[in-house]
């Protein structure tokens, strides 16, 4: 796509934004970084003091052009709501408050403040379009209110599913209907729906069968993130070991139980040496979260680190671990997969073989796919990678032509095309309505 001659302004409603870090903050940051190259000037709306979040990475702000405006609005934090209704902070009462009152999520206290701030920014900056990204889902409700008031083109982005999310707990049938209707309102009022996996588009299209409304733009990688390999902070003690790195968070439905059992059996059988292997978990998970005991003491828990250091961990690894259970959804595409691919290191992909993630791994030739729960398959895959490391084989033969399709700049170009189509369609519709009158 060629650069646009006339710059337009887009209001980006993003709760997860630096200084908050993690994968959720990366999407709006990377869009804001590259959209100016395609004729769109981002103006960010985000909370001033967000609720507690496991990831903080203020360094991400340095990636943004200096001219980008960021409005940090006030919000009523969930912690204050809990404190008001439950002054003694009994955990059981907090859970009841959350299940009954905090819908669609704990960030509802941001909605009124963000709406008024957003309207003020629209008056000041001649906004041409609105973008909102979830989670949290409250971001979409803010954009919906602004859309209703202004009629501006609105792109709603879903990084995950909503109504079908297995982590949602509907305490009553009323709450179930509420989420369904809110989701339907968003889908029917947004001009374009962008999802980060095709399966999410299929789930959301139950409310609206207009195929021209739905687009999939996956997560991606930024080549500029892989140009600096200054790893002086990184301990050298594991440099002579076969290091497997998992970067991110794992949940109840995909803990690395079968993976660790497979390695334990390989050690017990004498196929691999306990002294030569190391599994590093980079992220907020701890030894209590893996769901099994580390019998041979091969696991290390690095904790959450800023993005730059997380990339360095990938660069230092011999193998990268990808986990996705069938319960989470075979067609979910974890965002970490693309940075794994960009590192050039082989990926041990313990994922459903018939899913979209497996298809991407195979097309890009970036790793080995084995079933998440099949211990014997995992043993064979891990052993093959371990033996390859022992022989010091040539670098993994990645299909870089396929990998480059997920370059952040290419993805932003696609997003800009969707924006331009949406704005053009809205202008045509307004012209038709004026003609009728």
GROMACS .gro file of C-alpha atoms in nm:
model
  437
    1UNK     CA    1   0.000   0.000   0.000
    2UNK     CA    2   0.128   0.345  -0.087
    3UNK     CA    3   0.133   0.619   0.173
    4UNK     CA    4  -0.175   0.839   0.190
    5UNK     CA    5  -0.126   1.200   0.088
    6UNK     CA    6  -0.377   1.346   0.334
    7UNK     CA    7  -0.337   1.250   0.698
    8UNK     CA    8  -0.646   1.150   0.897
    9UNK     CA    9  -0.689   1.127   1.274
   10UNK     CA   10  -0.797   0.814   1.459
   11UNK     CA   11  -0.902   0.796   1.824
   12UNK     CA   12  -0.763   0.471   1.969
   13UNK     CA   13  -0.945   0.349   2.283
   14UNK     CA   14  -0.698   0.113   2.450
   15UNK     CA   15  -0.706   0.025   2.819
   16UNK     CA   16  -0.391  -0.187   2.791
   17UNK     CA   17  -0.129   0.066   2.692
   18UNK     CA   18   0.213   0.159   2.832
   19UNK     CA   19   0.319   0.187   3.107
   20UNK     CA   20   0.117  -0.138   3.114
   21UNK     CA   21   0.297  -0.408   2.917
   22UNK     CA   22   0.237  -0.762   2.800
   23UNK     CA   23   0.092  -0.886   2.471
   24UNK     CA   24  -0.232  -0.690   2.518
   25UNK     CA   25  -0.049  -0.357   2.509
   26UNK     CA   26   0.160  -0.451   2.207
   27UNK     CA   27  -0.122  -0.442   1.952
   28UNK     CA   28  -0.220  -0.074   1.998
   29UNK     CA   29   0.145   0.028   2.042
   30UNK     CA   30   0.253  -0.129   1.715
   31UNK     CA   31  -0.049   0.010   1.529
   32UNK     CA   32   0.020   0.357   1.668
   33UNK     CA   33   0.386   0.322   1.570
   34UNK     CA   34   0.324   0.241   1.204
   35UNK     CA   35  -0.015   0.398   1.119
   36UNK     CA   36   0.139   0.741   1.044
   37UNK     CA   37   0.326   0.579   0.754
   38UNK     CA   38  -0.013   0.498   0.601
   39UNK     CA   39  -0.183   0.833   0.643
   40UNK     CA   40  -0.338   0.794   0.990
   41UNK     CA   41  -0.238   0.993   1.297
   42UNK     CA   42  -0.324   0.807   1.621
   43UNK     CA   43  -0.459   0.987   1.926
   44UNK     CA   44  -0.460   0.750   2.224
   45UNK     CA   45  -0.727   0.735   2.496
   46UNK     CA   46  -0.615   0.525   2.794
   47UNK     CA   47  -0.661   0.538   3.174
   48UNK     CA   48  -0.436   0.749   3.391
   49UNK     CA   49  -0.405   0.498   3.674
   50UNK     CA   50  -0.523   0.155   3.564
   51UNK     CA   51  -0.612  -0.135   3.791
   52UNK     CA   52  -0.332  -0.365   3.897
   53UNK     CA   53  -0.187  -0.558   3.604
   54UNK     CA   54   0.090  -0.817   3.614
   55UNK     CA   55   0.293  -0.650   3.337
   56UNK     CA   56   0.450  -0.304   3.342
   57UNK     CA   57   0.675  -0.194   3.057
   58UNK     CA   58   0.703   0.186   3.023
   59UNK     CA   59   0.994   0.138   2.779
   60UNK     CA   60   0.735   0.061   2.510
   61UNK     CA   61   0.645   0.431   2.497
   62UNK     CA   62   0.984   0.500   2.338
   63UNK     CA   63   0.868   0.319   2.024
   64UNK     CA   64   0.603   0.581   1.949
   65UNK     CA   65   0.665   0.890   1.736
   66UNK     CA   66   0.694   1.199   1.957
   67UNK     CA   67   0.402   1.376   1.787
   68UNK     CA   68   0.147   1.113   1.895
   69UNK     CA   69  -0.093   1.252   2.155
   70UNK     CA   70  -0.189   1.039   2.456
   71UNK     CA   71  -0.486   1.134   2.674
   72UNK     CA   72  -0.491   0.959   3.011
   73UNK     CA   73  -0.837   0.990   3.158
   74UNK     CA   74  -0.950   0.924   3.514
   75UNK     CA   75  -1.125   0.601   3.610
   76UNK     CA   76  -1.304   0.449   3.905
   77UNK     CA   77  -1.072   0.161   3.986
   78UNK     CA   78  -1.214  -0.182   4.066
   79UNK     CA   79  -1.015  -0.184   4.390
   80UNK     CA   80  -1.207   0.122   4.508
   81UNK     CA   81  -1.540  -0.048   4.426
   82UNK     CA   82  -1.439  -0.355   4.624
   83UNK     CA   83  -1.321  -0.139   4.914
   84UNK     CA   84  -1.650   0.054   4.924
   85UNK     CA   85  -1.878  -0.252   4.929
   86UNK     CA   86  -1.640  -0.476   5.123
   87UNK     CA   87  -1.439  -0.259   5.367
   88UNK     CA   88  -1.301  -0.565   5.546
   89UNK     CA   89  -1.174  -0.700   5.210
   90UNK     CA   90  -1.298  -1.054   5.255
   91UNK     CA   91  -1.192  -1.241   4.941
   92UNK     CA   92  -1.519  -1.435   4.927
   93UNK     CA   93  -1.719  -1.111   4.923
   94UNK     CA   94  -1.496  -0.962   4.654
   95UNK     CA   95  -1.569  -1.261   4.431
   96UNK     CA   96  -1.944  -1.217   4.481
   97UNK     CA   97  -1.921  -0.845   4.397
   98UNK     CA   98  -1.728  -0.922   4.081
   99UNK     CA   99  -1.965  -1.194   3.963
  100UNK     CA  100  -2.282  -0.996   4.026
  101UNK     CA  101  -2.197  -0.632   3.960
  102UNK     CA  102  -1.879  -0.586   3.755
  103UNK     CA  103  -1.995  -0.650   3.399
  104UNK     CA  104  -1.882  -0.680   3.132
  105UNK     CA  105  -1.560  -0.664   3.336
  106UNK     CA  106  -1.386  -0.495   3.626
  107UNK     CA  107  -1.300  -0.190   3.415
  108UNK     CA  108  -1.657  -0.052   3.395
  109UNK     CA  109  -1.542   0.234   3.618
  110UNK     CA  110  -1.346   0.369   3.322
  111UNK     CA  111  -1.648   0.402   3.092
  112UNK     CA  112  -1.797   0.742   3.196
  113UNK     CA  113  -1.461   0.917   3.231
  114UNK     CA  114  -1.328   0.781   2.903
  115UNK     CA  115  -1.648   0.873   2.718
  116UNK     CA  116  -1.631   1.239   2.818
  117UNK     CA  117  -1.255   1.253   2.755
  118UNK     CA  118  -1.306   1.092   2.415
  119UNK     CA  119  -1.576   1.339   2.317
  120UNK     CA  120  -1.351   1.628   2.421
  121UNK     CA  121  -1.067   1.490   2.208
  122UNK     CA  122  -1.299   1.455   1.909
  123UNK     CA  123  -1.394   1.821   1.935
  124UNK     CA  124  -1.028   1.926   1.963
  125UNK     CA  125  -0.863   1.706   1.702
  126UNK     CA  126  -1.109   1.658   1.415
  127UNK     CA  127  -1.122   1.279   1.451
  128UNK     CA  128  -1.208   1.076   1.140
  129UNK     CA  129  -1.247   0.729   1.293
  130UNK     CA  130  -1.256   0.538   1.623
  131UNK     CA  131  -1.072   0.218   1.713
  132UNK     CA  132  -1.132   0.012   2.026
  133UNK     CA  133  -0.957  -0.307   2.131
  134UNK     CA  134  -1.048  -0.569   2.389
  135UNK     CA  135  -0.988  -0.686   2.651
  136UNK     CA  136  -1.111  -0.533   2.855
  137UNK     CA  137  -1.453  -0.537   2.692
  138UNK     CA  138  -1.543  -0.203   2.851
  139UNK     CA  139  -1.327  -0.039   2.582
  140UNK     CA  140  -1.590  -0.133   2.324
  141UNK     CA  141  -1.871   0.014   2.531
  142UNK     CA  142  -1.682   0.345   2.545
  143UNK     CA  143  -1.642   0.340   2.166
  144UNK     CA  144  -2.009   0.245   2.124
  145UNK     CA  145  -2.122   0.551   2.322
  146UNK     CA  146  -1.892   0.776   2.118
  147UNK     CA  147  -2.016   0.617   1.795
  148UNK     CA  148  -2.378   0.677   1.895
  149UNK     CA  149  -2.306   1.043   1.970
  150UNK     CA  150  -2.086   1.123   1.668
  151UNK     CA  151  -2.162   0.873   1.393
  152UNK     CA  152  -1.790   0.833   1.322
  153UNK     CA  153  -1.653   0.521   1.154
  154UNK     CA  154  -1.574   0.265   1.425
  155UNK     CA  155  -1.339  -0.032   1.406
  156UNK     CA  156  -1.389  -0.277   1.696
  157UNK     CA  157  -1.106  -0.523   1.748
  158UNK     CA  158  -1.132  -0.849   1.942
  159UNK     CA  159  -0.802  -1.001   2.051
  160UNK     CA  160  -1.000  -1.289   2.208
  161UNK     CA  161  -1.350  -1.431   2.198
  162UNK     CA  162  -1.626  -1.283   2.417
  163UNK     CA  163  -1.946  -1.479   2.484
  164UNK     CA  164  -1.781  -1.816   2.418
  165UNK     CA  165  -1.477  -1.741   2.633
  166UNK     CA  166  -1.436  -2.050   2.857
  167UNK     CA  167  -1.306  -1.826   3.136
  168UNK     CA  168  -1.635  -1.635   3.163
  169UNK     CA  169  -1.848  -1.737   3.459
  170UNK     CA  170  -2.216  -1.643   3.425
  171UNK     CA  171  -2.357  -1.649   3.776
  172UNK     CA  172  -2.721  -1.617   3.656
  173UNK     CA  173  -2.915  -1.642   3.330
  174UNK     CA  174  -2.954  -1.264   3.345
  175UNK     CA  175  -2.576  -1.217   3.329
  176UNK     CA  176  -2.556  -1.461   3.039
  177UNK     CA  177  -2.821  -1.268   2.845
  178UNK     CA  178  -2.650  -0.940   2.934
  179UNK     CA  179  -2.318  -1.044   2.782
  180UNK     CA  180  -2.489  -1.185   2.474
  181UNK     CA  181  -2.681  -0.863   2.414
  182UNK     CA  182  -2.381  -0.640   2.477
  183UNK     CA  183  -2.176  -0.844   2.232
  184UNK     CA  184  -2.458  -0.816   1.977
  185UNK     CA  185  -2.475  -0.437   2.022
  186UNK     CA  186  -2.105  -0.403   1.955
  187UNK     CA  187  -2.113  -0.623   1.644
  188UNK     CA  188  -2.416  -0.453   1.492
  189UNK     CA  189  -2.304  -0.095   1.562
  190UNK     CA  190  -1.936  -0.118   1.467
  191UNK     CA  191  -1.861  -0.044   1.102
  192UNK     CA  192  -1.582  -0.303   1.087
  193UNK     CA  193  -1.490  -0.594   1.313
  194UNK     CA  194  -1.125  -0.700   1.328
  195UNK     CA  195  -1.029  -1.023   1.502
  196UNK     CA  196  -0.687  -1.169   1.574
  197UNK     CA  197  -0.791  -1.521   1.471
  198UNK     CA  198  -1.046  -1.642   1.212
  199UNK     CA  199  -1.229  -1.845   1.477
  200UNK     CA  200  -1.322  -1.528   1.667
  201UNK     CA  201  -1.479  -1.381   1.352
  202UNK     CA  202  -1.681  -1.700   1.305
  203UNK     CA  203  -1.807  -1.681   1.663
  204UNK     CA  204  -1.897  -1.312   1.645
  205UNK     CA  205  -2.068  -1.340   1.305
  206UNK     CA  206  -2.361  -1.516   1.473
  207UNK     CA  207  -2.500  -1.166   1.532
  208UNK     CA  208  -2.445  -1.036   1.181
  209UNK     CA  209  -2.389  -1.242   0.868
  210UNK     CA  210  -2.238  -0.954   0.667
  211UNK     CA  211  -1.907  -1.110   0.562
  212UNK     CA  212  -1.780  -0.770   0.441
  213UNK     CA  213  -1.784  -0.649   0.800
  214UNK     CA  214  -1.538  -0.902   0.942
  215UNK     CA  215  -1.161  -0.908   0.896
  216UNK     CA  216  -0.881  -1.105   1.055
  217UNK     CA  217  -0.546  -0.944   1.125
  218UNK     CA  218  -0.335  -1.170   1.343
  219UNK     CA  219  -0.073  -1.055   1.587
  220UNK     CA  220   0.272  -1.018   1.437
  221UNK     CA  221   0.635  -0.933   1.501
  222UNK     CA  222   0.840  -0.619   1.458
  223UNK     CA  223   1.180  -0.685   1.291
  224UNK     CA  224   1.320  -0.383   1.472
  225UNK     CA  225   1.272  -0.566   1.803
  226UNK     CA  226   1.524  -0.829   1.697
  227UNK     CA  227   1.812  -0.603   1.598
  228UNK     CA  228   1.960  -0.552   1.948
  229UNK     CA  229   2.111  -0.858   2.113
  230UNK     CA  230   2.286  -0.686   2.402
  231UNK     CA  231   2.218  -0.946   2.669
  232UNK     CA  232   2.458  -0.844   2.946
  233UNK     CA  233   2.179  -0.873   3.203
  234UNK     CA  234   2.124  -1.236   3.109
  235UNK     CA  235   2.299  -1.494   3.326
  236UNK     CA  236   2.553  -1.704   3.139
  237UNK     CA  237   2.521  -2.011   3.363
  238UNK     CA  238   2.293  -2.194   3.118
  239UNK     CA  239   2.495  -2.128   2.803
  240UNK     CA  240   2.624  -2.487   2.794
  241UNK     CA  241   2.277  -2.632   2.841
  242UNK     CA  242   1.993  -2.717   2.605
  243UNK     CA  243   1.760  -2.432   2.700
  244UNK     CA  244   1.387  -2.436   2.629
  245UNK     CA  245   1.205  -2.105   2.686
  246UNK     CA  246   0.836  -2.043   2.738
  247UNK     CA  247   0.746  -1.674   2.723
  248UNK     CA  248   0.411  -1.557   2.856
  249UNK     CA  249   0.134  -1.686   3.080
  250UNK     CA  250  -0.023  -2.029   3.099
  251UNK     CA  251  -0.367  -2.091   3.248
  252UNK     CA  252  -0.561  -2.382   3.396
  253UNK     CA  253  -0.647  -2.532   3.057
  254UNK     CA  254  -0.291  -2.550   2.928
  255UNK     CA  255  -0.036  -2.606   3.201
  256UNK     CA  256   0.289  -2.779   3.095
  257UNK     CA  257   0.214  -3.100   3.286
  258UNK     CA  258   0.251  -3.345   2.996
  259UNK     CA  259   0.560  -3.162   2.868
  260UNK     CA  260   0.742  -3.186   3.201
  261UNK     CA  261   0.634  -3.549   3.242
  262UNK     CA  262   0.785  -3.626   2.901
  263UNK     CA  263   1.120  -3.473   2.994
  264UNK     CA  264   1.115  -3.647   3.332
  265UNK     CA  265   1.071  -3.983   3.158
  266UNK     CA  266   1.349  -3.907   2.908
  267UNK     CA  267   1.586  -3.833   3.198
  268UNK     CA  268   1.479  -4.144   3.390
  269UNK     CA  269   1.529  -4.355   3.076
  270UNK     CA  270   1.878  -4.213   3.022
  271UNK     CA  271   1.789  -4.060   2.685
  272UNK     CA  272   1.890  -3.711   2.795
  273UNK     CA  273   2.116  -3.578   3.069
  274UNK     CA  274   1.961  -3.394   3.359
  275UNK     CA  275   2.266  -3.165   3.378
  276UNK     CA  276   2.228  -3.062   3.014
  277UNK     CA  277   1.866  -2.942   3.007
  278UNK     CA  278   1.698  -2.632   3.140
  279UNK     CA  279   1.339  -2.509   3.106
  280UNK     CA  280   1.293  -2.135   3.153
  281UNK     CA  281   0.953  -1.980   3.215
  282UNK     CA  282   0.959  -1.608   3.136
  283UNK     CA  283   0.650  -1.439   3.276
  284UNK     CA  284   0.445  -1.411   3.594
  285UNK     CA  285   0.398  -1.786   3.648
  286UNK     CA  286   0.575  -1.953   3.940
  287UNK     CA  287   0.660  -2.309   4.045
  288UNK     CA  288   0.315  -2.330   4.206
  289UNK     CA  289   0.145  -2.272   3.870
  290UNK     CA  290   0.290  -2.552   3.656
  291UNK     CA  291   0.056  -2.818   3.798
  292UNK     CA  292   0.327  -3.075   3.874
  293UNK     CA  293   0.652  -3.118   4.065
  294UNK     CA  294   0.989  -3.034   3.915
  295UNK     CA  295   1.138  -3.372   4.008
  296UNK     CA  296   1.481  -3.311   3.852
  297UNK     CA  297   1.515  -2.940   3.927
  298UNK     CA  298   1.534  -2.841   3.561
  299UNK     CA  299   1.285  -2.552   3.573
  300UNK     CA  300   1.374  -2.185   3.619
  301UNK     CA  301   1.120  -1.908   3.672
  302UNK     CA  302   1.252  -1.577   3.542
  303UNK     CA  303   0.942  -1.373   3.628
  304UNK     CA  304   0.800  -1.091   3.419
  305UNK     CA  305   1.066  -0.889   3.238
  306UNK     CA  306   1.031  -0.587   3.005
  307UNK     CA  307   0.975  -0.671   2.643
  308UNK     CA  308   1.332  -0.600   2.534
  309UNK     CA  309   1.467  -0.853   2.782
  310UNK     CA  310   1.197  -1.104   2.691
  311UNK     CA  311   1.312  -1.087   2.328
  312UNK     CA  312   1.669  -1.146   2.446
  313UNK     CA  313   1.551  -1.458   2.627
  314UNK     CA  314   1.409  -1.589   2.299
  315UNK     CA  315   1.734  -1.512   2.121
  316UNK     CA  316   1.935  -1.705   2.382
  317UNK     CA  317   1.711  -2.013   2.372
  318UNK     CA  318   1.775  -2.334   2.181
  319UNK     CA  319   1.404  -2.421   2.159
  320UNK     CA  320   1.088  -2.219   2.219
  321UNK     CA  321   0.784  -2.380   2.382
  322UNK     CA  322   0.431  -2.313   2.255
  323UNK     CA  323   0.135  -2.447   2.455
  324UNK     CA  324  -0.229  -2.462   2.348
  325UNK     CA  325  -0.478  -2.719   2.473
  326UNK     CA  326  -0.785  -2.825   2.278
  327UNK     CA  327  -1.004  -2.695   2.561
  328UNK     CA  328  -0.884  -2.341   2.494
  329UNK     CA  329  -0.981  -2.380   2.129
  330UNK     CA  330  -0.788  -2.548   1.850
  331UNK     CA  331  -0.805  -2.240   1.626
  332UNK     CA  332  -0.685  -1.984   1.880
  333UNK     CA  333  -0.358  -1.822   1.763
  334UNK     CA  334  -0.137  -1.714   2.056
  335UNK     CA  335   0.037  -1.383   1.987
  336UNK     CA  336   0.372  -1.522   2.105
  337UNK     CA  337   0.387  -1.755   1.804
  338UNK     CA  338   0.493  -1.473   1.571
  339UNK     CA  339   0.782  -1.349   1.781
  340UNK     CA  340   0.888  -1.708   1.829
  341UNK     CA  341   0.901  -1.741   1.451
  342UNK     CA  342   1.091  -1.415   1.408
  343UNK     CA  343   1.364  -1.537   1.645
  344UNK     CA  344   1.462  -1.810   1.400
  345UNK     CA  345   1.469  -2.070   1.679
  346UNK     CA  346   1.279  -2.400   1.641
  347UNK     CA  347   0.939  -2.407   1.813
  348UNK     CA  348   0.823  -2.710   2.008
  349UNK     CA  349   0.452  -2.665   1.943
  350UNK     CA  350   0.231  -2.864   2.178
  351UNK     CA  351  -0.095  -2.769   2.013
  352UNK     CA  352  -0.392  -2.928   1.830
  353UNK     CA  353  -0.259  -3.062   1.500
  354UNK     CA  354  -0.570  -2.960   1.303
  355UNK     CA  355  -0.580  -2.600   1.426
  356UNK     CA  356  -0.481  -2.267   1.274
  357UNK     CA  357  -0.166  -2.236   1.487
  358UNK     CA  358  -0.043  -2.572   1.360
  359UNK     CA  359  -0.112  -2.461   1.004
  360UNK     CA  360   0.101  -2.149   1.055
  361UNK     CA  361   0.389  -2.351   1.205
  362UNK     CA  362   0.382  -2.590   0.911
  363UNK     CA  363   0.360  -2.322   0.641
  364UNK     CA  364   0.649  -2.126   0.790
  365UNK     CA  365   0.848  -2.443   0.873
  366UNK     CA  366   0.930  -2.298   1.214
  367UNK     CA  367   0.905  -2.602   1.438
  368UNK     CA  368   0.765  -2.940   1.531
  369UNK     CA  369   0.397  -2.997   1.614
  370UNK     CA  370   0.299  -3.255   1.877
  371UNK     CA  371  -0.026  -3.314   2.064
  372UNK     CA  372  -0.056  -3.122   2.389
  373UNK     CA  373  -0.156  -3.433   2.591
  374UNK     CA  374   0.040  -3.707   2.415
  375UNK     CA  375   0.346  -3.771   2.634
  376UNK     CA  376   0.506  -4.013   2.387
  377UNK     CA  377   0.472  -3.767   2.098
  378UNK     CA  378   0.622  -3.493   2.311
  379UNK     CA  379   0.912  -3.721   2.407
  380UNK     CA  380   0.989  -3.795   2.043
  381UNK     CA  381   0.973  -3.427   1.943
  382UNK     CA  382   1.184  -3.304   2.235
  383UNK     CA  383   1.441  -3.581   2.191
  384UNK     CA  384   1.477  -3.500   1.822
  385UNK     CA  385   1.548  -3.135   1.904
  386UNK     CA  386   1.785  -3.231   2.186
  387UNK     CA  387   1.985  -3.466   1.961
  388UNK     CA  388   2.000  -3.199   1.693
  389UNK     CA  389   2.145  -2.961   1.951
  390UNK     CA  390   2.401  -3.221   2.059
  391UNK     CA  391   2.517  -3.258   1.699
  392UNK     CA  392   2.527  -2.880   1.655
  393UNK     CA  393   2.325  -2.898   1.335
  394UNK     CA  394   2.285  -2.607   1.096
  395UNK     CA  395   2.031  -2.331   1.178
  396UNK     CA  396   1.666  -2.422   1.149
  397UNK     CA  397   1.545  -2.385   0.789
  398UNK     CA  398   1.268  -2.132   0.842
  399UNK     CA  399   1.052  -2.031   0.547
  400UNK     CA  400   1.117  -1.659   0.585
  401UNK     CA  401   0.896  -1.565   0.291
  402UNK     CA  402   0.594  -1.695   0.484
  403UNK     CA  403   0.712  -1.548   0.815
  404UNK     CA  404   0.745  -1.199   0.664
  405UNK     CA  405   0.370  -1.191   0.600
  406UNK     CA  406   0.335  -1.126   0.974
  407UNK     CA  407   0.566  -0.824   0.982
  408UNK     CA  408   0.393  -0.553   1.191
  409UNK     CA  409   0.427  -0.298   0.914
  410UNK     CA  410   0.251  -0.530   0.668
  411UNK     CA  411  -0.026  -0.593   0.919
  412UNK     CA  412  -0.067  -0.219   0.986
  413UNK     CA  413  -0.098  -0.163   0.612
  414UNK     CA  414  -0.391  -0.409   0.611
  415UNK     CA  415  -0.547  -0.228   0.906
  416UNK     CA  416  -0.513   0.109   0.729
  417UNK     CA  417  -0.688  -0.037   0.423
  418UNK     CA  418  -0.980  -0.145   0.642
  419UNK     CA  419  -0.993   0.202   0.797
  420UNK     CA  420  -0.995   0.371   0.457
  421UNK     CA  421  -1.271   0.141   0.332
  422UNK     CA  422  -1.478   0.207   0.642
  423UNK     CA  423  -1.444   0.585   0.619
  424UNK     CA  424  -1.519   0.580   0.245
  425UNK     CA  425  -1.830   0.364   0.298
  426UNK     CA  426  -1.955   0.594   0.574
  427UNK     CA  427  -1.912   0.902   0.355
  428UNK     CA  428  -2.099   0.733   0.069
  429UNK     CA  429  -2.383   0.640   0.304
  430UNK     CA  430  -2.406   0.997   0.437
  431UNK     CA  431  -2.415   1.130   0.080
  432UNK     CA  432  -2.699   0.891  -0.011
  433UNK     CA  433  -2.899   0.996   0.293
  434UNK     CA  434  -2.853   1.366   0.207
  435UNK     CA  435  -2.965   1.297  -0.151
  436UNK     CA  436  -3.282   1.123  -0.031
  437UNK     CA  437  -3.365   1.421   0.188
   0.00000   0.00000   0.00000
